[in-house]
PDB file of C-alpha atoms and ligand atoms in Angstrom:
ATOM      1  CA  UNK A   1       0.000   0.000   0.000  1.00 46.00           C
ATOM      2  CA  UNK A   2       1.194   3.483  -0.823  1.00 53.00           C
ATOM      3  CA  UNK A   3       1.320   5.753   2.188  1.00 67.00           C
ATOM      4  CA  UNK A   4       0.207   8.815   0.260  1.00 87.00           C
ATOM      5  CA  UNK A   5      -3.020   9.550  -1.543  1.00 94.00           C
ATOM      6  CA  UNK A   6      -3.285  11.817  -4.578  1.00 96.00           C
ATOM      7  CA  UNK A   7      -5.537  14.846  -4.213  1.00 98.00           C
ATOM      8  CA  UNK A   8      -7.422  16.394  -7.140  1.00 98.00           C
ATOM      9  CA  UNK A   9      -9.410  19.606  -7.445  1.00 98.00           C
ATOM     10  CA  UNK A  10     -12.078  19.663 -10.122  1.00 98.00           C
ATOM     11  CA  UNK A  11     -13.543  23.022 -11.113  1.00 98.00           C
ATOM     12  CA  UNK A  12     -16.830  22.893 -12.998  1.00 98.00           C
ATOM     13  CA  UNK A  13     -20.571  23.251 -12.513  1.00 98.00           C
ATOM     14  CA  UNK A  14     -22.978  21.060 -10.597  1.00 98.00           C
ATOM     15  CA  UNK A  15     -25.732  20.056 -12.984  1.00 98.00           C
ATOM     16  CA  UNK A  16     -28.014  18.525 -10.395  1.00 98.00           C
ATOM     17  CA  UNK A  17     -29.694  16.128 -12.820  1.00 98.00           C
ATOM     18  CA  UNK A  18     -28.311  14.655 -16.021  1.00 98.00           C
ATOM     19  CA  UNK A  19     -25.019  12.988 -15.052  1.00 98.00           C
ATOM     20  CA  UNK A  20     -22.291  15.343 -16.235  1.00 98.00           C
ATOM     21  CA  UNK A  21     -19.587  17.630 -14.835  1.00 98.00           C
ATOM     22  CA  UNK A  22     -19.147  17.275 -11.039  1.00 98.00           C
ATOM     23  CA  UNK A  23     -21.738  14.501 -10.578  1.00 98.00           C
ATOM     24  CA  UNK A  24     -19.599  12.406 -12.940  1.00 98.00           C
ATOM     25  CA  UNK A  25     -16.094  13.571 -11.988  1.00 98.00           C
ATOM     26  CA  UNK A  26     -16.472  13.139  -8.230  1.00 98.00           C
ATOM     27  CA  UNK A  27     -17.587   9.480  -8.231  1.00 98.00           C
ATOM     28  CA  UNK A  28     -15.208   8.404 -11.003  1.00 98.00           C
ATOM     29  CA  UNK A  29     -12.117  10.010  -9.488  1.00 98.00           C
ATOM     30  CA  UNK A  30     -13.088   8.778  -6.002  1.00 98.00           C
ATOM     31  CA  UNK A  31     -13.637   5.211  -7.240  1.00 98.00           C
ATOM     32  CA  UNK A  32     -10.051   5.280  -8.497  1.00 97.00           C
ATOM     33  CA  UNK A  33      -8.847   5.827  -4.930  1.00 96.00           C
ATOM     34  CA  UNK A  34      -8.037   9.501  -5.454  1.00 97.00           C
ATOM     35  CA  UNK A  35      -9.274  12.251  -3.144  1.00 98.00           C
ATOM     36  CA  UNK A  36     -11.481  14.595  -5.151  1.00 98.00           C
ATOM     37  CA  UNK A  37     -12.194  18.122  -3.925  1.00 98.00           C
ATOM     38  CA  UNK A  38     -14.647  20.284  -5.846  1.00 98.00           C
ATOM     39  CA  UNK A  39     -14.946  23.955  -6.678  1.00 98.00           C
ATOM     40  CA  UNK A  40     -18.485  24.348  -8.056  1.00 98.00           C
ATOM     41  CA  UNK A  41     -18.755  27.259 -10.473  1.00 97.00           C
ATOM     42  CA  UNK A  42     -22.549  27.174 -10.807  1.00 97.00           C
ATOM     43  CA  UNK A  43     -25.529  25.085  -9.757  1.00 98.00           C
ATOM     44  CA  UNK A  44     -28.016  24.174 -12.474  1.00 97.00           C
ATOM     45  CA  UNK A  45     -31.205  22.158 -12.073  1.00 98.00           C
ATOM     46  CA  UNK A  46     -30.091  20.149 -15.121  1.00 98.00           C
ATOM     47  CA  UNK A  47     -27.373  20.504 -17.731  1.00 96.00           C
ATOM     48  CA  UNK A  48     -28.116  22.669 -20.768  1.00 93.00           C
ATOM     49  CA  UNK A  49     -28.078  19.899 -23.362  1.00 92.00           C
ATOM     50  CA  UNK A  50     -31.684  18.870 -23.868  1.00 93.00           C
ATOM     51  CA  UNK A  51     -33.776  20.264 -21.010  1.00 96.00           C
ATOM     52  CA  UNK A  52     -36.072  23.292 -21.212  1.00 96.00           C
ATOM     53  CA  UNK A  53     -36.366  25.800 -18.358  1.00 97.00           C
ATOM     54  CA  UNK A  54     -33.301  24.847 -16.327  1.00 96.00           C
ATOM     55  CA  UNK A  55     -32.225  27.089 -13.452  1.00 97.00           C
ATOM     56  CA  UNK A  56     -28.694  28.549 -13.254  1.00 96.00           C
ATOM     57  CA  UNK A  57     -27.182  29.873 -10.018  1.00 97.00           C
ATOM     58  CA  UNK A  58     -23.866  31.517 -10.841  1.00 97.00           C
ATOM     59  CA  UNK A  59     -21.252  30.970  -8.108  1.00 98.00           C
ATOM     60  CA  UNK A  60     -18.511  33.145  -9.609  1.00 98.00           C
ATOM     61  CA  UNK A  61     -18.540  35.490  -6.617  1.00 98.00           C
ATOM     62  CA  UNK A  62     -17.849  32.553  -4.258  1.00 98.00           C
ATOM     63  CA  UNK A  63     -14.675  31.472  -6.056  1.00 98.00           C
ATOM     64  CA  UNK A  64     -12.285  34.045  -4.557  1.00 98.00           C
ATOM     65  CA  UNK A  65     -13.519  33.673  -0.934  1.00 98.00           C
ATOM     66  CA  UNK A  66     -13.241  29.879  -1.247  1.00 98.00           C
ATOM     67  CA  UNK A  67      -9.716  30.184  -2.649  1.00 98.00           C
ATOM     68  CA  UNK A  68      -8.747  32.634   0.090  1.00 98.00           C
ATOM     69  CA  UNK A  69      -9.878  30.201   2.759  1.00 98.00           C
ATOM     70  CA  UNK A  70      -7.929  27.377   1.117  1.00 98.00           C
ATOM     71  CA  UNK A  71      -4.811  29.585   1.076  1.00 98.00           C
ATOM     72  CA  UNK A  72      -5.011  29.835   4.873  1.00 98.00           C
ATOM     73  CA  UNK A  73      -4.952  26.026   4.959  1.00 98.00           C
ATOM     74  CA  UNK A  74      -1.912  25.818   2.702  1.00 98.00           C
ATOM     75  CA  UNK A  75      -3.741  23.435   0.337  1.00 98.00           C
ATOM     76  CA  UNK A  76      -2.069  22.142  -2.837  1.00 98.00           C
ATOM     77  CA  UNK A  77      -3.427  19.668  -5.391  1.00 98.00           C
ATOM     78  CA  UNK A  78      -1.690  16.982  -7.459  1.00 98.00           C
ATOM     79  CA  UNK A  79      -4.076  17.749 -10.297  1.00 98.00           C
ATOM     80  CA  UNK A  80      -6.408  20.595 -11.167  1.00 98.00           C
ATOM     81  CA  UNK A  81      -9.055  19.542 -13.638  1.00 99.00           C
ATOM     82  CA  UNK A  82     -11.476  21.924 -15.318  1.00 98.00           C
ATOM     83  CA  UNK A  83     -14.505  21.145 -17.471  1.00 98.00           C
ATOM     84  CA  UNK A  84     -17.474  23.370 -18.259  1.00 97.00           C
ATOM     85  CA  UNK A  85     -16.717  26.995 -17.293  1.00 97.00           C
ATOM     86  CA  UNK A  86     -19.524  29.484 -17.781  1.00 90.00           C
ATOM     87  CA  UNK A  87     -17.921  32.892 -18.314  1.00 94.00           C
ATOM     88  CA  UNK A  88     -14.829  34.940 -19.123  1.00 97.00           C
ATOM     89  CA  UNK A  89     -14.589  35.955 -15.480  1.00 98.00           C
ATOM     90  CA  UNK A  90     -14.532  32.309 -14.392  1.00 98.00           C
ATOM     91  CA  UNK A  91     -11.719  31.591 -16.861  1.00 98.00           C
ATOM     92  CA  UNK A  92      -9.716  34.477 -15.372  1.00 98.00           C
ATOM     93  CA  UNK A  93     -10.280  33.275 -11.798  1.00 98.00           C
ATOM     94  CA  UNK A  94      -9.463  29.666 -12.677  1.00 98.00           C
ATOM     95  CA  UNK A  95      -6.194  30.793 -14.218  1.00 98.00           C
ATOM     96  CA  UNK A  96      -5.220  32.290 -10.845  1.00 98.00           C
ATOM     97  CA  UNK A  97      -6.280  29.122  -9.027  1.00 98.00           C
ATOM     98  CA  UNK A  98      -3.882  27.103 -11.199  1.00 98.00           C
ATOM     99  CA  UNK A  99      -1.064  29.404 -10.070  1.00 98.00           C
ATOM    100  CA  UNK A 100      -1.986  29.266  -6.405  1.00 98.00           C
ATOM    101  CA  UNK A 101      -2.898  25.605  -5.854  1.00 98.00           C
ATOM    102  CA  UNK A 102      -0.832  23.365  -8.126  1.00 98.00           C
ATOM    103  CA  UNK A 103       1.496  21.182  -6.054  1.00 98.00           C
ATOM    104  CA  UNK A 104       5.124  20.825  -7.165  1.00 97.00           C
ATOM    105  CA  UNK A 105       5.035  18.149  -9.878  1.00 96.00           C
ATOM    106  CA  UNK A 106       1.259  18.530 -10.180  1.00 98.00           C
ATOM    107  CA  UNK A 107      -0.693  18.707 -13.422  1.00 98.00           C
ATOM    108  CA  UNK A 108      -3.356  20.943 -14.917  1.00 98.00           C
ATOM    109  CA  UNK A 109      -5.840  19.101 -17.121  1.00 98.00           C
ATOM    110  CA  UNK A 110      -8.284  21.153 -19.172  1.00 99.00           C
ATOM    111  CA  UNK A 111     -11.283  19.745 -20.957  1.00 98.00           C
ATOM    112  CA  UNK A 112     -12.350  22.846 -22.945  1.00 98.00           C
ATOM    113  CA  UNK A 113     -16.052  21.971 -22.778  1.00 97.00           C
ATOM    114  CA  UNK A 114     -17.916  24.363 -25.083  1.00 97.00           C
ATOM    115  CA  UNK A 115     -18.960  22.683 -28.330  1.00 96.00           C
ATOM    116  CA  UNK A 116     -19.786  19.497 -30.228  1.00 95.00           C
ATOM    117  CA  UNK A 117     -20.857  18.465 -33.732  1.00 94.00           C
ATOM    118  CA  UNK A 118     -19.603  21.705 -35.250  1.00 97.00           C
ATOM    119  CA  UNK A 119     -21.496  24.108 -32.959  1.00 96.00           C
ATOM    120  CA  UNK A 120     -20.889  25.985 -29.714  1.00 96.00           C
ATOM    121  CA  UNK A 121     -23.157  24.972 -26.812  1.00 93.00           C
ATOM    122  CA  UNK A 122     -25.966  27.415 -26.045  1.00 87.00           C
ATOM    123  CA  UNK A 123     -24.903  30.355 -23.915  1.00 88.00           C
ATOM    124  CA  UNK A 124     -21.311  30.625 -25.207  1.00 95.00           C
ATOM    125  CA  UNK A 125     -20.493  33.717 -27.257  1.00 96.00           C
ATOM    126  CA  UNK A 126     -18.298  33.471 -30.341  1.00 96.00           C
ATOM    127  CA  UNK A 127     -15.334  35.080 -28.539  1.00 97.00           C
ATOM    128  CA  UNK A 128     -15.395  32.536 -25.671  1.00 98.00           C
ATOM    129  CA  UNK A 129     -13.156  29.972 -27.472  1.00 98.00           C
ATOM    130  CA  UNK A 130     -10.288  32.509 -27.690  1.00 98.00           C
ATOM    131  CA  UNK A 131     -10.391  32.974 -23.906  1.00 98.00           C
ATOM    132  CA  UNK A 132     -10.478  29.203 -23.415  1.00 98.00           C
ATOM    133  CA  UNK A 133      -7.491  28.869 -25.790  1.00 98.00           C
ATOM    134  CA  UNK A 134      -5.545  31.295 -23.599  1.00 98.00           C
ATOM    135  CA  UNK A 135      -6.359  29.199 -20.516  1.00 98.00           C
ATOM    136  CA  UNK A 136      -5.242  26.050 -22.381  1.00 98.00           C
ATOM    137  CA  UNK A 137      -1.725  27.548 -22.599  1.00 98.00           C
ATOM    138  CA  UNK A 138      -1.472  26.884 -18.849  1.00 98.00           C
ATOM    139  CA  UNK A 139      -2.440  23.210 -19.100  1.00 98.00           C
ATOM    140  CA  UNK A 140      -0.225  20.135 -19.021  1.00 98.00           C
ATOM    141  CA  UNK A 141      -2.913  18.213 -20.887  1.00 98.00           C
ATOM    142  CA  UNK A 142      -5.853  19.411 -22.996  1.00 99.00           C
ATOM    143  CA  UNK A 143      -8.725  17.133 -24.027  1.00 99.00           C
ATOM    144  CA  UNK A 144     -10.742  18.800 -26.819  1.00 98.00           C
ATOM    145  CA  UNK A 145     -13.129  17.040 -29.182  1.00 98.00           C
ATOM    146  CA  UNK A 146     -12.766  17.825 -32.897  1.00 98.00           C
ATOM    147  CA  UNK A 147     -15.249  20.698 -32.740  1.00 98.00           C
ATOM    148  CA  UNK A 148     -13.613  22.291 -29.700  1.00 98.00           C
ATOM    149  CA  UNK A 149     -10.215  21.894 -31.375  1.00 98.00           C
ATOM    150  CA  UNK A 150     -11.392  23.894 -34.393  1.00 98.00           C
ATOM    151  CA  UNK A 151     -12.926  26.604 -32.186  1.00 98.00           C
ATOM    152  CA  UNK A 152      -9.775  26.834 -30.021  1.00 98.00           C
ATOM    153  CA  UNK A 153      -7.696  27.406 -33.140  1.00 98.00           C
ATOM    154  CA  UNK A 154     -10.188  29.757 -34.811  1.00 98.00           C
ATOM    155  CA  UNK A 155     -10.493  27.338 -37.724  1.00 98.00           C
ATOM    156  CA  UNK A 156     -13.437  25.980 -39.633  1.00 97.00           C
ATOM    157  CA  UNK A 157     -14.827  22.683 -38.298  1.00 98.00           C
ATOM    158  CA  UNK A 158     -13.920  19.718 -40.497  1.00 96.00           C
ATOM    159  CA  UNK A 159     -16.696  17.098 -40.319  1.00 92.00           C
ATOM    160  CA  UNK A 160     -14.729  14.474 -42.276  1.00 92.00           C
ATOM    161  CA  UNK A 161     -11.137  14.576 -40.998  1.00 96.00           C
ATOM    162  CA  UNK A 162      -8.451  12.394 -42.517  1.00 97.00           C
ATOM    163  CA  UNK A 163      -5.142  11.449 -40.918  1.00 97.00           C
ATOM    164  CA  UNK A 164      -3.195  14.343 -42.440  1.00 97.00           C
ATOM    165  CA  UNK A 165      -5.737  16.803 -41.096  1.00 98.00           C
ATOM    166  CA  UNK A 166      -5.690  15.250 -37.599  1.00 98.00           C
ATOM    167  CA  UNK A 167      -1.884  15.118 -37.467  1.00 98.00           C
ATOM    168  CA  UNK A 168      -1.758  18.802 -38.388  1.00 98.00           C
ATOM    169  CA  UNK A 169      -4.516  19.675 -35.946  1.00 98.00           C
ATOM    170  CA  UNK A 170      -2.667  17.976 -33.071  1.00 98.00           C
ATOM    171  CA  UNK A 171       0.462  20.004 -33.815  1.00 98.00           C
ATOM    172  CA  UNK A 172      -1.464  23.254 -34.050  1.00 98.00           C
ATOM    173  CA  UNK A 173      -3.233  22.458 -30.753  1.00 98.00           C
ATOM    174  CA  UNK A 174       0.123  21.868 -29.125  1.00 98.00           C
ATOM    175  CA  UNK A 175       1.106  25.279 -30.401  1.00 98.00           C
ATOM    176  CA  UNK A 176      -1.451  26.725 -27.973  1.00 98.00           C
ATOM    177  CA  UNK A 177       1.038  25.838 -25.230  1.00 98.00           C
ATOM    178  CA  UNK A 178      -0.036  22.600 -23.555  1.00 98.00           C
ATOM    179  CA  UNK A 179       2.640  19.932 -24.067  1.00 98.00           C
ATOM    180  CA  UNK A 180       0.128  17.042 -24.147  1.00 98.00           C
ATOM    181  CA  UNK A 181      -2.956  16.880 -26.361  1.00 98.00           C
ATOM    182  CA  UNK A 182      -5.682  14.240 -26.539  1.00 98.00           C
ATOM    183  CA  UNK A 183      -8.235  14.717 -29.298  1.00 98.00           C
ATOM    184  CA  UNK A 184     -11.527  12.850 -28.917  1.00 98.00           C
ATOM    185  CA  UNK A 185     -14.121  11.771 -31.472  1.00 97.00           C
ATOM    186  CA  UNK A 186     -11.550  10.789 -34.125  1.00 97.00           C
ATOM    187  CA  UNK A 187     -12.646   8.490 -36.933  1.00 97.00           C
ATOM    188  CA  UNK A 188     -10.891   7.593 -40.183  1.00 96.00           C
ATOM    189  CA  UNK A 189     -13.105   4.715 -41.249  1.00 94.00           C
ATOM    190  CA  UNK A 190     -16.774   3.855 -40.831  1.00 94.00           C
ATOM    191  CA  UNK A 191     -17.459   1.811 -37.724  1.00 96.00           C
ATOM    192  CA  UNK A 192     -14.354   2.929 -35.789  1.00 97.00           C
ATOM    193  CA  UNK A 193     -14.161   5.795 -33.317  1.00 97.00           C
ATOM    194  CA  UNK A 194     -11.390   6.777 -30.947  1.00 98.00           C
ATOM    195  CA  UNK A 195      -8.790   9.257 -29.805  1.00 98.00           C
ATOM    196  CA  UNK A 196      -5.503  10.703 -31.013  1.00 98.00           C
ATOM    197  CA  UNK A 197      -2.738  11.734 -28.627  1.00 98.00           C
ATOM    198  CA  UNK A 198       0.261  13.933 -29.217  1.00 98.00           C
ATOM    199  CA  UNK A 199       3.272  14.993 -27.158  1.00 98.00           C
ATOM    200  CA  UNK A 200       7.086  14.907 -27.215  1.00 97.00           C
ATOM    201  CA  UNK A 201       7.016  11.122 -27.564  1.00 96.00           C
ATOM    202  CA  UNK A 202       4.999  11.377 -30.773  1.00 97.00           C
ATOM    203  CA  UNK A 203       1.492  10.821 -32.024  1.00 98.00           C
ATOM    204  CA  UNK A 204      -0.667   7.834 -31.082  1.00 98.00           C
ATOM    205  CA  UNK A 205      -4.129   6.535 -31.887  1.00 98.00           C
ATOM    206  CA  UNK A 206      -6.596   4.263 -30.123  1.00 98.00           C
ATOM    207  CA  UNK A 207      -9.835   3.079 -31.719  1.00 98.00           C
ATOM    208  CA  UNK A 208     -12.844   0.989 -30.695  1.00 98.00           C
ATOM    209  CA  UNK A 209     -15.880  -0.209 -32.615  1.00 97.00           C
ATOM    210  CA  UNK A 210     -18.177   2.790 -33.053  1.00 97.00           C
ATOM    211  CA  UNK A 211     -21.467   2.585 -31.164  1.00 96.00           C
ATOM    212  CA  UNK A 212     -24.187   4.527 -32.936  1.00 93.00           C
ATOM    213  CA  UNK A 213     -26.212   7.131 -31.098  1.00 92.00           C
ATOM    214  CA  UNK A 214     -25.660  10.144 -28.903  1.00 91.00           C
ATOM    215  CA  UNK A 215     -24.704   9.668 -25.253  1.00 95.00           C
ATOM    216  CA  UNK A 216     -24.752  12.766 -23.097  1.00 95.00           C
ATOM    217  CA  UNK A 217     -21.970  13.377 -20.551  1.00 97.00           C
ATOM    218  CA  UNK A 218     -19.520  10.911 -22.074  1.00 97.00           C
ATOM    219  CA  UNK A 219     -16.931  13.660 -22.567  1.00 97.00           C
ATOM    220  CA  UNK A 220     -16.910  14.182 -18.798  1.00 98.00           C
ATOM    221  CA  UNK A 221     -16.759  10.421 -18.165  1.00 98.00           C
ATOM    222  CA  UNK A 222     -13.783  10.204 -20.531  1.00 98.00           C
ATOM    223  CA  UNK A 223     -11.946  13.170 -18.975  1.00 98.00           C
ATOM    224  CA  UNK A 224     -12.454  11.922 -15.408  1.00 98.00           C
ATOM    225  CA  UNK A 225     -11.260   8.388 -16.204  1.00 98.00           C
ATOM    226  CA  UNK A 226      -8.332   9.840 -18.154  1.00 98.00           C
ATOM    227  CA  UNK A 227      -7.310  11.966 -15.183  1.00 98.00           C
ATOM    228  CA  UNK A 228      -7.553   9.027 -12.772  1.00 98.00           C
ATOM    229  CA  UNK A 229      -5.248   6.899 -14.918  1.00 98.00           C
ATOM    230  CA  UNK A 230      -2.881   9.711 -15.908  1.00 98.00           C
ATOM    231  CA  UNK A 231      -2.245  10.689 -12.303  1.00 96.00           C
ATOM    232  CA  UNK A 232      -0.849   7.262 -11.504  1.00 90.00           C
ATOM    233  CA  UNK A 233       0.885   6.399 -14.796  1.00 89.00           C
ATOM    234  CA  UNK A 234       1.650   9.724 -16.568  1.00 91.00           C
ATOM    235  CA  UNK A 235       1.405   7.920 -19.910  1.00 97.00           C
ATOM    236  CA  UNK A 236      -0.710   9.960 -22.324  1.00 98.00           C
ATOM    237  CA  UNK A 237      -1.749   7.320 -24.871  1.00 98.00           C
ATOM    238  CA  UNK A 238      -2.237   4.563 -22.286  1.00 97.00           C
ATOM    239  CA  UNK A 239      -4.412   6.853 -20.145  1.00 98.00           C
ATOM    240  CA  UNK A 240      -6.477   7.956 -23.146  1.00 98.00           C
ATOM    241  CA  UNK A 241      -6.961   4.335 -24.233  1.00 98.00           C
ATOM    242  CA  UNK A 242      -7.996   3.358 -20.717  1.00 98.00           C
ATOM    243  CA  UNK A 243     -10.497   6.225 -20.595  1.00 98.00           C
ATOM    244  CA  UNK A 244     -11.883   5.317 -24.040  1.00 98.00           C
ATOM    245  CA  UNK A 245     -12.423   1.710 -22.900  1.00 98.00           C
ATOM    246  CA  UNK A 246     -14.104   2.881 -19.693  1.00 98.00           C
ATOM    247  CA  UNK A 247     -16.392   5.222 -21.646  1.00 98.00           C
ATOM    248  CA  UNK A 248     -17.334   2.455 -24.086  1.00 98.00           C
ATOM    249  CA  UNK A 249     -18.212   0.192 -21.106  1.00 98.00           C
ATOM    250  CA  UNK A 250     -20.561   2.906 -19.794  1.00 98.00           C
ATOM    251  CA  UNK A 251     -22.218   3.259 -23.209  1.00 97.00           C
ATOM    252  CA  UNK A 252     -22.693  -0.513 -23.446  1.00 97.00           C
ATOM    253  CA  UNK A 253     -24.419  -0.402 -20.035  1.00 97.00           C
ATOM    254  CA  UNK A 254     -26.648   2.408 -21.301  1.00 96.00           C
ATOM    255  CA  UNK A 255     -27.757   0.271 -24.202  1.00 95.00           C
ATOM    256  CA  UNK A 256     -28.958  -2.413 -21.769  1.00 95.00           C
ATOM    257  CA  UNK A 257     -31.242   0.021 -19.948  1.00 92.00           C
ATOM    258  CA  UNK A 258     -33.917   1.944 -21.825  1.00 82.00           C
ATOM    259  CA  UNK A 259     -33.723   5.631 -20.955  1.00 90.00           C
ATOM    260  CA  UNK A 260     -33.331   9.047 -22.446  1.00 95.00           C
ATOM    261  CA  UNK A 261     -29.881  10.092 -23.652  1.00 95.00           C
ATOM    262  CA  UNK A 262     -30.156  13.411 -21.833  1.00 97.00           C
ATOM    263  CA  UNK A 263     -29.980  11.617 -18.449  1.00 97.00           C
ATOM    264  CA  UNK A 264     -26.451  10.454 -19.229  1.00 97.00           C
ATOM    265  CA  UNK A 265     -24.815   7.029 -19.033  1.00 98.00           C
ATOM    266  CA  UNK A 266     -24.958   4.593 -16.076  1.00 98.00           C
ATOM    267  CA  UNK A 267     -21.262   4.894 -15.257  1.00 98.00           C
ATOM    268  CA  UNK A 268     -22.135   3.762 -11.708  1.00 98.00           C
ATOM    269  CA  UNK A 269     -22.244   0.182 -12.979  1.00 98.00           C
ATOM    270  CA  UNK A 270     -18.669   0.409 -14.268  1.00 98.00           C
ATOM    271  CA  UNK A 271     -16.966   2.048 -11.285  1.00 98.00           C
ATOM    272  CA  UNK A 272     -15.472  -1.298 -10.228  1.00 98.00           C
ATOM    273  CA  UNK A 273     -13.115  -1.075 -13.228  1.00 98.00           C
ATOM    274  CA  UNK A 274     -11.401   1.866 -11.526  1.00 98.00           C
ATOM    275  CA  UNK A 275     -10.549   0.169  -8.246  1.00 96.00           C
ATOM    276  CA  UNK A 276      -6.834  -0.017  -7.615  1.00 92.00           C
ATOM    277  CA  UNK A 277      -5.662   1.993 -10.639  1.00 92.00           C
ATOM    278  CA  UNK A 278      -3.967   4.443  -8.281  1.00 83.00           C
ATOM    279  CA  UNK A 279      -1.514   1.751  -7.180  1.00 79.00           C
TER     280      UNK A 279
HETATM  281  O1  PXL B 301     -21.131  17.633 -20.176  1.00 83.47           O
HETATM  282  C1  PXL B 301     -20.720  18.917 -20.367  1.00 83.47           C
HETATM  283  C2  PXL B 301     -21.599  19.915 -19.709  1.00 83.47           C
HETATM  284  C3  PXL B 301     -21.303  20.347 -18.426  1.00 83.47           C
HETATM  285  N1  PXL B 301     -22.053  21.268 -17.784  1.00 83.47           N
HETATM  286  C4  PXL B 301     -23.154  21.782 -18.353  1.00 83.47           C
HETATM  287  C5  PXL B 301     -23.525  21.380 -19.632  1.00 83.47           C
HETATM  288  C6  PXL B 301     -22.726  20.441 -20.330  1.00 83.47           C
HETATM  289  C7  PXL B 301     -23.076  20.024 -21.676  1.00 83.47           C
HETATM  290  O2  PXL B 301     -24.115  20.301 -22.209  1.00 83.47           O
HETATM  291  O3  PXL B 301     -24.627  21.885 -20.174  1.00 83.47           O
HETATM  292  C8  PXL B 301     -23.978  22.786 -17.613  1.00 83.47           C
END
């Protein structure tokens, strides 16, 4: 048994219903044996992807007092992980939190949640991606999907990427400043879907059989499982492959249970796969 336990801070919203952001990150990271602290940036009654009339309580003004209290405790985190951030001001504050709370040897992992299938999520203005790109310069690892990658770079979305395009995209993403990039939603042939990774050691790919359909919250499942594995192994492609396999397991469970996509995937049934990966 190790005599230390890794400690993570995740900074994103609480969507009370719909299995995404903190309600996904906290259980997944905890199941991997890692302590997970949370900095909630907003509380919503549901996420914004498929529900009408959701409530939104902005917690931006709580961020600095929370951080100030933590400073008095001398807290540091082995990883800081951000997902959905709701405003320019939150991006600015989060940037300062990276500076103040990253432990020596710690990592910043940014999932630049803001878009999918060629379009920005509702509520994000067209200049938001540039601010997110600036934040990404402070990350050790960024985890965009293909749409977010295009928005981060100010490029047109390419709905049918080939390998040359993806290889170029990975290099341009790295040019934003993060030394490790994992691109999700990559497909070069019908029936296969996966990820591409890129860092100093080179470019790697990992594919699984494509499962048709839309599964809400799987980006957050992927990012949380990636973080859990990466913290113990620090191997980019292996961690991304592990997270892809975990996400596919959750989708397979979803297919066994009838239910609306907007309520997310039953990752709870797969948490056992995470036990012991911190060792
Ligand atoms: O799963 C990403 C996510 C997180 N938080 C909120 C969202 C979404 C995606 O729609 O709406 C509030």
